[in-house]
PDB file of C-alpha atoms (C1' of nucleotides) in Angstrom:
ATOM      1  CA  MET A 273    -159.132-183.086  46.655  1.00  0.00           C
ATOM      2  CA  ALA A 274    -160.922-179.650  45.972  1.00  0.00           C
ATOM      3  CA  ARG A 275    -159.344-177.004  47.671  1.00  0.00           C
ATOM      4  CA  LEU A 276    -161.812-174.744  49.930  1.00  0.00           C
ATOM      5  CA  ASN A 277    -162.494-171.304  48.272  1.00  0.00           C
ATOM      6  CA  GLN A 278    -163.925-168.182  49.612  1.00  0.00           C
ATOM      7  CA  ALA A 279    -167.461-169.080  49.024  1.00  0.00           C
ATOM      8  CA  PHE A 280    -167.034-171.754  51.437  1.00  0.00           C
ATOM      9  CA  TYR A 281    -166.062-169.592  54.042  1.00  0.00           C
ATOM     10  CA  ASN A 282    -168.408-166.820  53.158  1.00  0.00           C
ATOM     11  CA  ARG A 283    -171.545-168.580  54.847  1.00  0.00           C
ATOM     12  CA  PRO A 284    -173.110-168.753  57.970  1.00  0.00           C
ATOM     13  CA  THR A 285    -170.318-169.215  60.816  1.00  0.00           C
ATOM     14  CA  LEU A 286    -171.972-172.210  62.584  1.00  0.00           C
ATOM     15  CA  GLN A 287    -172.391-174.075  59.275  1.00  0.00           C
ATOM     16  CA  VAL A 288    -168.668-173.325  58.382  1.00  0.00           C
ATOM     17  CA  ALA A 289    -167.565-174.524  61.916  1.00  0.00           C
ATOM     18  CA  VAL A 290    -169.343-177.840  61.425  1.00  0.00           C
ATOM     19  CA  ASP A 291    -168.433-178.197  57.813  1.00  0.00           C
ATOM     20  CA  LEU A 292    -164.659-177.586  58.527  1.00  0.00           C
ATOM     21  CA  LEU A 293    -164.397-180.909  60.655  1.00  0.00           C
ATOM     22  CA  GLY A 294    -162.772-183.518  58.629  1.00  0.00           C
ATOM     23  CA  LYS A 295    -161.177-181.148  56.313  1.00  0.00           C
ATOM     24  CA  LYS A 296    -157.300-181.114  55.730  1.00  0.00           C
ATOM     25  CA  LEU A 297    -155.401-177.930  56.813  1.00  0.00           C
ATOM     26  CA  VAL A 298    -152.159-177.362  54.976  1.00  0.00           C
ATOM     27  CA  PHE A 299    -149.493-174.803  56.017  1.00  0.00           C
ATOM     28  CA  ASP A 300    -146.076-174.265  54.630  1.00  0.00           C
ATOM     29  CA  GLY A 301    -144.060-172.726  57.465  1.00  0.00           C
ATOM     30  CA  PRO A 302    -140.736-172.801  59.303  1.00  0.00           C
ATOM     31  CA  HIS A 303    -141.048-176.457  59.699  1.00  0.00           C
ATOM     32  CA  GLY A 304    -141.873-177.283  56.015  1.00  0.00           C
ATOM     33  CA  ARG A 305    -145.195-178.334  54.864  1.00  0.00           C
ATOM     34  CA  ARG A 306    -147.361-179.675  57.712  1.00  0.00           C
ATOM     35  CA  GLU A 307    -150.930-181.045  57.395  1.00  0.00           C
ATOM     36  CA  GLY A 308    -153.644-181.877  60.011  1.00  0.00           C
ATOM     37  CA  LEU A 309    -157.325-183.076  59.863  1.00  0.00           C
ATOM     38  CA  ILE A 310    -159.397-180.377  61.468  1.00  0.00           C
ATOM     39  CA  VAL A 311    -161.354-182.423  64.450  1.00  0.00           C
ATOM     40  CA  GLU A 312    -162.271-179.491  66.703  1.00  0.00           C
ATOM     41  CA  THR A 313    -163.709-175.972  66.086  1.00  0.00           C
ATOM     42  CA  GLU A 314    -165.529-173.092  67.812  1.00  0.00           C
ATOM     43  CA  ALA A 315    -167.553-170.550  66.157  1.00  0.00           C
ATOM     44  CA  TYR A 316    -167.570-166.634  67.145  1.00  0.00           C
ATOM     45  CA  LEU A 317    -170.301-164.715  65.788  1.00  0.00           C
ATOM     46  CA  GLY A 318    -169.294-161.220  66.760  1.00  0.00           C
ATOM     47  CA  PHE A 319    -171.452-158.032  67.471  1.00  0.00           C
ATOM     48  CA  ASP A 320    -173.818-159.617  69.998  1.00  0.00           C
ATOM     49  CA  ASP A 321    -171.524-162.514  70.925  1.00  0.00           C
ATOM     50  CA  ARG A 322    -169.810-161.371  74.061  1.00  0.00           C
ATOM     51  CA  ALA A 323    -167.225-164.219  73.878  1.00  0.00           C
ATOM     52  CA  SER A 324    -166.071-162.823  70.625  1.00  0.00           C
ATOM     53  CA  HIS A 325    -163.362-160.270  70.379  1.00  0.00           C
ATOM     54  CA  ALA A 326    -165.480-158.316  68.046  1.00  0.00           C
ATOM     55  CA  SER A 327    -168.242-157.788  70.574  1.00  0.00           C
ATOM     56  CA  ARG A 328    -167.040-154.454  71.717  1.00  0.00           C
ATOM     57  CA  GLY A 329    -166.544-153.149  68.465  1.00  0.00           C
ATOM     58  CA  ARG A 330    -163.912-152.710  65.642  1.00  0.00           C
ATOM     59  CA  THR A 331    -160.235-152.650  67.296  1.00  0.00           C
ATOM     60  CA  PRO A 332    -156.798-153.064  65.704  1.00  0.00           C
ATOM     61  CA  ARG A 333    -156.595-156.507  67.027  1.00  0.00           C
ATOM     62  CA  ASN A 334    -160.003-157.991  66.041  1.00  0.00           C
ATOM     63  CA  GLU A 335    -159.818-156.059  62.353  1.00  0.00           C
ATOM     64  CA  PRO A 336    -159.477-159.259  60.336  1.00  0.00           C
ATOM     65  CA  MET A 337    -162.801-160.503  61.813  1.00  0.00           C
ATOM     66  CA  PHE A 338    -164.396-157.627  59.984  1.00  0.00           C
ATOM     67  CA  GLY A 339    -162.534-158.376  56.732  1.00  0.00           C
ATOM     68  CA  PRO A 340    -163.611-160.749  53.977  1.00  0.00           C
ATOM     69  CA  ALA A 341    -164.165-164.450  54.457  1.00  0.00           C
ATOM     70  CA  GLY A 342    -161.277-166.880  54.003  1.00  0.00           C
ATOM     71  CA  PHE A 343    -158.464-164.958  55.792  1.00  0.00           C
ATOM     72  CA  SER A 344    -156.757-166.057  58.830  1.00  0.00           C
ATOM     73  CA  TYR A 345    -157.246-164.207  62.220  1.00  0.00           C
ATOM     74  CA  VAL A 346    -154.296-164.872  64.263  1.00  0.00           C
ATOM     75  CA  TYR A 347    -153.947-163.546  67.862  1.00  0.00           C
ATOM     76  CA  LEU A 348    -151.629-164.064  70.976  1.00  0.00           C
ATOM     77  CA  VAL A 349    -153.603-165.143  74.123  1.00  0.00           C
ATOM     78  CA  TYR A 350    -152.206-165.465  77.695  1.00  0.00           C
ATOM     79  CA  GLY A 351    -149.124-163.800  76.424  1.00  0.00           C
ATOM     80  CA  MET A 352    -147.696-167.086  74.815  1.00  0.00           C
ATOM     81  CA  HIS A 353    -149.973-169.133  72.582  1.00  0.00           C
ATOM     82  CA  TRP A 354    -151.176-168.091  69.042  1.00  0.00           C
ATOM     83  CA  CYS A 355    -154.648-168.955  68.166  1.00  0.00           C
ATOM     84  CA  LEU A 356    -155.518-169.536  64.463  1.00  0.00           C
ATOM     85  CA  ASN A 357    -159.093-168.736  63.212  1.00  0.00           C
ATOM     86  CA  ILE A 358    -160.642-168.555  59.820  1.00  0.00           C
ATOM     87  CA  VAL A 359    -162.735-165.404  59.014  1.00  0.00           C
ATOM     88  CA  THR A 360    -166.196-166.215  57.913  1.00  0.00           C
ATOM     89  CA  GLU A 361    -169.230-164.300  56.661  1.00  0.00           C
ATOM     90  CA  PRO A 362    -169.458-161.302  54.236  1.00  0.00           C
ATOM     91  CA  GLU A 363    -167.000-158.355  54.744  1.00  0.00           C
ATOM     92  CA  GLY A 364    -168.283-156.064  57.416  1.00  0.00           C
ATOM     93  CA  ILE A 365    -169.746-158.774  59.583  1.00  0.00           C
ATOM     94  CA  PRO A 366    -167.185-159.796  62.335  1.00  0.00           C
ATOM     95  CA  ALA A 367    -167.185-163.640  62.569  1.00  0.00           C
ATOM     96  CA  ALA A 368    -164.876-166.496  62.628  1.00  0.00           C
ATOM     97  CA  VAL A 369    -164.027-170.036  63.289  1.00  0.00           C
ATOM     98  CA  LEU A 370    -161.349-171.004  65.766  1.00  0.00           C
ATOM     99  CA  ILE A 371    -159.483-174.113  65.029  1.00  0.00           C
ATOM    100  CA  ARG A 372    -158.996-175.835  68.294  1.00  0.00           C
ATOM    101  CA  ALA A 373    -157.550-179.309  67.289  1.00  0.00           C
ATOM    102  CA  LEU A 374    -156.139-181.170  64.429  1.00  0.00           C
ATOM    103  CA  GLU A 375    -155.146-184.814  63.850  1.00  0.00           C
ATOM    104  CA  PRO A 376    -151.498-184.652  62.494  1.00  0.00           C
ATOM    105  CA  LEU A 377    -150.972-186.429  59.227  1.00  0.00           C
ATOM    106  CA  ASN A 378    -147.368-187.173  59.437  1.00  0.00           C
ATOM    107  CA  GLY A 379    -147.621-189.831  62.185  1.00  0.00           C
ATOM    108  CA  ALA A 380    -146.886-187.692  65.084  1.00  0.00           C
ATOM    109  CA  ASP A 381    -148.261-187.991  68.405  1.00  0.00           C
ATOM    110  CA  PRO A 382    -152.044-187.216  68.045  1.00  0.00           C
ATOM    111  CA  ARG A 383    -151.864-185.086  71.188  1.00  0.00           C
ATOM    112  CA  ILE A 384    -149.307-182.794  69.846  1.00  0.00           C
ATOM    113  CA  THR A 385    -151.992-180.711  68.168  1.00  0.00           C
ATOM    114  CA  SER A 386    -154.798-181.381  70.780  1.00  0.00           C
ATOM    115  CA  GLY A 387    -155.416-177.601  71.516  1.00  0.00           C
ATOM    116  CA  PRO A 388    -155.605-174.114  69.871  1.00  0.00           C
ATOM    117  CA  GLY A 389    -152.258-173.148  71.285  1.00  0.00           C
ATOM    118  CA  LYS A 390    -150.543-176.583  70.474  1.00  0.00           C
ATOM    119  CA  LEU A 391    -151.569-176.805  66.961  1.00  0.00           C
ATOM    120  CA  THR A 392    -150.033-173.445  66.133  1.00  0.00           C
ATOM    121  CA  ARG A 393    -146.913-174.342  67.674  1.00  0.00           C
ATOM    122  CA  TRP A 394    -146.635-177.546  65.668  1.00  0.00           C
ATOM    123  CA  LEU A 395    -147.753-175.820  62.420  1.00  0.00           C
ATOM    124  CA  GLY A 396    -145.374-172.908  63.082  1.00  0.00           C
ATOM    125  CA  VAL A 397    -148.197-170.220  62.802  1.00  0.00           C
ATOM    126  CA  THR A 398    -147.496-166.971  64.435  1.00  0.00           C
ATOM    127  CA  GLY A 399    -148.656-163.462  64.371  1.00  0.00           C
ATOM    128  CA  SER A 400    -146.902-162.768  61.055  1.00  0.00           C
ATOM    129  CA  ASP A 401    -149.325-165.155  59.468  1.00  0.00           C
ATOM    130  CA  ASN A 402    -152.308-162.967  60.653  1.00  0.00           C
ATOM    131  CA  GLN A 403    -154.687-161.955  57.921  1.00  0.00           C
ATOM    132  CA  ARG A 404    -153.320-164.232  55.345  1.00  0.00           C
ATOM    133  CA  ALA A 405    -155.658-165.721  52.615  1.00  0.00           C
ATOM    134  CA  LEU A 406    -156.343-169.383  53.362  1.00  0.00           C
ATOM    135  CA  THR A 407    -156.894-169.722  49.688  1.00  0.00           C
ATOM    136  CA  SER A 408    -153.178-169.578  48.745  1.00  0.00           C
ATOM    137  CA  ASP A 409    -150.820-172.449  47.594  1.00  0.00           C
ATOM    138  CA  THR A 410    -149.029-172.360  50.886  1.00  0.00           C
ATOM    139  CA  PHE A 411    -151.879-172.105  53.451  1.00  0.00           C
ATOM    140  CA  PHE A 412    -155.309-173.643  52.727  1.00  0.00           C
ATOM    141  CA  CYS A 413    -157.946-176.314  53.636  1.00  0.00           C
ATOM    142  CA  GLU A 414    -159.066-178.878  51.287  1.00  0.00           C
ATOM    143  CA  ASP A 415    -161.725-181.739  51.080  1.00  0.00           C
ATOM    144  CA  VAL A 416    -160.720-185.223  52.041  1.00  0.00           C
ATOM    145  CA  ALA A 417    -161.568-188.194  49.915  1.00  0.00           C
ATOM    146  CA  PRO A 418    -164.695-190.171  51.301  1.00  0.00           C
ATOM    147  CA  GLY A 419    -163.367-193.261  53.056  1.00  0.00           C
ATOM    148  CA  GLN A 420    -159.824-191.699  53.647  1.00  0.00           C
ATOM    149  CA  ILE A 421    -160.467-191.133  57.245  1.00  0.00           C
ATOM    150  CA  ASP A 422    -162.526-192.770  59.861  1.00  0.00           C
ATOM    151  CA  SER A 423    -166.058-191.591  60.427  1.00  0.00           C
ATOM    152  CA  TYR A 424    -166.887-189.839  63.805  1.00  0.00           C
ATOM    153  CA  ALA A 425    -170.062-188.784  65.401  1.00  0.00           C
ATOM    154  CA  ILE A 426    -169.958-184.946  65.617  1.00  0.00           C
ATOM    155  CA  ALA A 427    -170.606-183.659  69.000  1.00  0.00           C
ATOM    156  CA  THR A 428    -171.378-180.203  70.325  1.00  0.00           C
ATOM    157  CA  GLY A 429    -171.040-178.190  73.441  1.00  0.00           C
ATOM    158  CA  PRO A 430    -170.261-175.035  75.192  1.00  0.00           C
ATOM    159  CA  ARG A 431    -167.029-173.014  74.023  1.00  0.00           C
ATOM    160  CA  ILE A 432    -164.073-173.438  76.186  1.00  0.00           C
ATOM    161  CA  GLY A 433    -162.575-170.644  78.169  1.00  0.00           C
ATOM    162  CA  VAL A 434    -165.290-167.966  77.778  1.00  0.00           C
ATOM    163  CA  THR A 435    -166.828-168.109  81.200  1.00  0.00           C
ATOM    164  CA  TYR A 436    -166.797-164.163  81.134  1.00  0.00           C
ATOM    165  CA  ALA A 437    -169.373-164.097  78.355  1.00  0.00           C
ATOM    166  CA  GLY A 438    -172.678-164.182  80.314  1.00  0.00           C
ATOM    167  CA  ALA A 439    -175.505-165.782  78.411  1.00  0.00           C
ATOM    168  CA  TRP A 440    -173.157-166.461  75.542  1.00  0.00           C
ATOM    169  CA  THR A 441    -170.846-168.654  77.719  1.00  0.00           C
ATOM    170  CA  HIS A 442    -173.382-171.728  77.310  1.00  0.00           C
ATOM    171  CA  LYS A 443    -173.941-171.278  73.614  1.00  0.00           C
ATOM    172  CA  PRO A 444    -173.129-174.909  72.126  1.00  0.00           C
ATOM    173  CA  TRP A 445    -170.742-173.440  69.559  1.00  0.00           C
ATOM    174  CA  ARG A 446    -167.987-175.823  69.971  1.00  0.00           C
ATOM    175  CA  PHE A 447    -167.856-178.877  67.439  1.00  0.00           C
ATOM    176  CA  TYR A 448    -165.762-181.760  67.706  1.00  0.00           C
ATOM    177  CA  PHE A 449    -165.306-185.471  66.450  1.00  0.00           C
ATOM    178  CA  ASP A 450    -166.589-187.399  69.597  1.00  0.00           C
ATOM    179  CA  ASP A 451    -163.909-189.729  71.201  1.00  0.00           C
ATOM    180  CA  HIS A 452    -161.293-188.391  68.733  1.00  0.00           C
ATOM    181  CA  LEU A 453    -157.780-188.771  70.168  1.00  0.00           C
ATOM    182  CA  SER A 454    -156.711-185.179  69.169  1.00  0.00           C
ATOM    183  CA  VAL A 455    -159.600-183.417  70.639  1.00  0.00           C
ATOM    184  CA  SER A 456    -158.554-180.933  73.321  1.00  0.00           C
ATOM    185  CA  GLN A 457    -159.300-181.809  76.844  1.00  0.00           C
ATOM    186  CA  ALA A 458    -161.990-179.569  78.197  1.00  0.00           C
ATOM    187  CA  ARG A 459    -160.638-179.127  81.816  1.00  0.00           C
ATOM    188  CA  LYS A 460    -162.909-177.204  84.033  1.00  0.00           C
ATOM    189  CA  SER A 461    -165.924-177.944  81.816  1.00  0.00           C
ATOM    190  CA  HIS A 462    -168.760-179.744  83.765  1.00  0.00           C
ATOM    191  CA  ALA A 463    -170.996-179.488  80.621  1.00  0.00           C
ATOM    192  CA  VAL A 464    -172.106-182.692  79.015  1.00  0.00           C
ATOM    193  CA  ALA A 465    -171.702-182.604  75.276  1.00  0.00           C
ATOM    194  CA  MET A 466    -174.684-183.542  73.355  1.00  0.00           C
ATOM    195  CA  ARG A 467    -174.673-185.878  70.540  1.00  0.00           C
ATOM    196  CA  LYS A 468    -175.552-184.308  67.252  1.00  0.00           C
ATOM    197  CA  SER A 469    -176.160-187.548  65.483  1.00  0.00           C
TER     198      SER A 469
ATOM    199  C1'  DC B 268    -149.542-143.972  80.751  1.00  0.00           C
ATOM    200  C1'  DG B 269    -150.696-147.736  84.076  1.00  0.00           C
ATOM    201  C1'  DC B 270    -153.469-151.589  84.877  1.00  0.00           C
ATOM    202  C1'  DG B 271    -156.464-155.809  84.561  1.00  0.00           C
ATOM    203  C1'  DG B 272    -157.171-159.739  82.107  1.00  0.00           C
ATOM    204  C1'  DG B 273    -157.165-163.287  78.574  1.00  0.00           C
ATOM    205  C1'  DA B 274    -160.862-167.986  72.761  1.00  0.00           C
ATOM    206  C1'  DT B 275    -153.895-171.812  77.158  1.00  0.00           C
ATOM    207  C1'  DT B 276    -150.756-174.966  78.601  1.00  0.00           C
ATOM    208  C1'  DG B 277    -148.009-177.794  81.489  1.00  0.00           C
ATOM    209  C1'  DA B 278    -146.059-178.636  85.919  1.00  0.00           C
ATOM    210  C1'  DC B 279    -146.866-179.344  90.376  1.00  0.00           C
ATOM    211  C1'  DT B 280    -149.650-180.524  95.115  1.00  0.00           C
TER     212       DT B 280
ATOM    213  C1'  DG C 129    -157.343-179.669  91.522  1.00  0.00           C
ATOM    214  C1'  DT C 130    -154.357-175.535  91.808  1.00  0.00           C
ATOM    215  C1'  DC C 131    -151.350-172.111  89.721  1.00  0.00           C
ATOM    216  C1'  DA C 132    -147.929-169.409  87.148  1.00  0.00           C
ATOM    217  C1'  DA C 133    -145.997-167.877  82.824  1.00  0.00           C
ATOM    218  C1'  DT C 134    -146.085-163.789  79.817  1.00  0.00           C
ATOM    219  C1'  DC C 135    -147.441-159.907  76.901  1.00  0.00           C
ATOM    220  C1'  DC C 136    -150.583-157.564  74.112  1.00  0.00           C
ATOM    221  C1'  DC C 137    -154.531-155.157  73.922  1.00  0.00           C
ATOM    222  C1'  DG C 138    -158.298-152.412  75.340  1.00  0.00           C
ATOM    223  C1'  DC C 139    -159.918-149.220  78.651  1.00  0.00           C
ATOM    224  C1'  DG C 140    -159.812-145.903  82.052  1.00  0.00           C
ATOM    225  C1'  DT C 141    -157.193-141.816  83.885  1.00  0.00           C
TER     226       DT C 141
END
DNA sequence: CGCGGGATTGACT
DNA sequence: GTCAATCCCGCGT
C-alpha cells in the first residue's frame, strides 16, 4: 500500500495523530525488519502547549520538532527509555506525534509494544535514529488495505504523564483504538476516555 | 558546574 | 498502590 509522504505529516498535528492510527510502521533495525500497526498516539503542539518539550523555546534536544515534517524525534526519558515521535507541520512550527503503542505484526505478544518505551525497545529504535526521515526505504509508515485489520472505535483522552503541564494536562490529545490489547495501560489516570464515534 | 526532574516501566507491598 | 532505576537536559548559580 501507499507509503505516507511528507505531505501527510505536514498537516495539523491533531489530524495527523488521528490519521496515524491503523497505519503500519516499518523499521529496519538491529533486529531486522520489524512492523507494527499504530494503535495509540499523542499530539504535542509546541509553543503554547506546556506539555511539549518545545514550550520553552528551541533547545538542542527539541531541535527536530522545529524541523520539517516527516522526520523522527527520538529522546531519552527517565534515563532509560527511548520515545519515538514523528514531526508534523511546516518547518519552524514545533510539533510532533508521539507513537505510544503498536500491535506487533509478527505474532509477538501484543503487550510487548504496549507503551512508548516498550515499542522502541522492540523495534530497536534509539537515539541514533533521531532526526531521521520517515520517508526512507528502511523507516516509514504506510497505509493498510481496508479489511486487512479489524475495525476499532477511536477513543480520546488526556495525555499520559504530563501532570506538570497546567491547563494543557487535560487536553484530550491522546488517541487510541478502544479495547485494543496493545494500547498502553494508563495507570494513574482517573480520566474517562470519551468515545469519538 | 551542580541540581531537579522527566511524554516510563516493571517489581514489589 | 508505591517506588526505584538511570542519565540527559535545561536552568540557575
